[in-house]
XYZ file of C-alpha atoms in Angstrom:
106
model
C 1.461 39.719 -14.715
C -2.030 40.685 -13.580
C -3.605 38.541 -16.298
C -1.450 35.599 -15.202
C -2.597 35.960 -11.585
C -6.213 36.149 -12.713
C -5.797 32.941 -14.723
C -4.217 31.182 -11.732
C -7.006 32.388 -9.425
C -9.683 31.291 -11.900
C -8.032 27.873 -12.325
C -7.970 27.368 -8.562
C -11.590 28.467 -8.247
C -12.653 25.998 -10.923
C -10.626 23.116 -9.465
C -11.734 23.605 -5.855
C -15.293 22.252 -6.245
C -13.964 19.104 -7.927
C -11.470 18.548 -5.132
C -14.101 19.218 -2.445
C -16.449 16.652 -4.004
C -13.938 13.792 -3.868
C -15.203 11.278 -1.370
C -12.943 8.933 0.568
C -13.207 5.325 -0.418
C -15.080 2.990 1.924
C -12.955 1.570 4.744
C -11.058 -1.553 3.733
C -10.067 -4.356 6.102
C -7.410 -5.464 3.582
C -5.775 -2.012 3.659
C -6.113 -1.973 7.454
C -4.432 -5.374 7.732
C -1.613 -4.209 5.465
C -1.115 -1.077 7.590
C -1.165 -3.136 10.781
C 1.459 -5.522 9.463
C 3.745 -2.808 8.086
C 3.520 -0.207 10.834
C 2.410 -2.071 13.945
C 3.715 -5.601 13.451
C 7.149 -4.855 14.912
C 5.596 -4.501 18.382
C 2.053 -5.878 18.215
C 1.406 -9.393 17.087
C -1.128 -8.838 14.382
C -3.065 -12.074 13.984
C -2.782 -14.259 17.046
C -5.180 -15.686 19.560
C -6.386 -13.513 22.399
C -3.600 -13.283 24.969
C -2.539 -11.075 27.873
C 0.825 -9.884 26.615
C 2.234 -6.399 26.434
C 1.886 -4.809 23.978
C -1.469 -6.436 23.332
C -2.154 -8.429 20.204
C -4.531 -6.945 17.684
C -6.970 -9.735 18.521
C -6.871 -8.709 22.193
C -7.461 -5.068 21.245
C -10.347 -6.024 18.954
C -12.020 -8.048 21.699
C -11.555 -5.486 24.477
C -14.990 -3.874 25.014
C -13.398 -0.579 26.051
C -11.636 -0.258 22.678
C -14.632 1.071 20.780
C -14.263 2.579 17.302
C -14.549 6.081 18.831
C -11.850 5.253 21.379
C -9.586 3.907 18.637
C -10.129 6.974 16.435
C -9.054 9.275 19.257
C -6.176 7.024 20.284
C -4.759 6.624 16.784
C -4.726 10.386 16.247
C -2.337 10.805 19.196
C -0.853 7.438 20.239
C 0.618 6.853 23.699
C 4.197 7.667 24.594
C 5.539 4.149 24.044
C 4.440 4.085 20.400
C 6.514 5.451 17.541
C 5.256 8.762 16.144
C 3.154 7.386 13.305
C 0.703 9.690 11.605
C -2.257 7.956 10.052
C -4.713 9.700 7.781
C -8.402 9.558 8.709
C -8.861 7.004 5.895
C -6.067 4.806 7.283
C -7.533 4.991 10.790
C -10.905 3.819 9.460
C -9.171 1.004 7.555
C -7.428 -0.194 10.733
C -10.686 -0.010 12.712
C -12.503 -2.091 10.090
C -9.647 -4.607 10.117
C -9.832 -4.870 13.907
C -13.545 -5.563 13.533
C -12.679 -8.677 11.523
C -10.692 -10.014 14.492
C -13.579 -9.897 16.967
C -14.828 -13.175 18.292
C -18.400 -13.646 17.212
């Protein structure tokens, strides 16, 4: 049994550096758009002109100067009480932020 535990411990020790070195993929607006449509589209209109409706459209959010990427990161970690309890990974949050960036008026 002791030999088995040593093998398991050694396997974990060898695998850990490989796992730690995995880097997240670059943010993707396509993945962010897909997430927005699947998880947010029931309440937020995803691609629509800037309007003052509640809940705001994604275009309105993207063009609101107070909705900076840092603000959105913090907000999407713990959404407000009227939102369903979605849990996005850090990668998914970055994907949504990049997607919102594509909706900004230039």
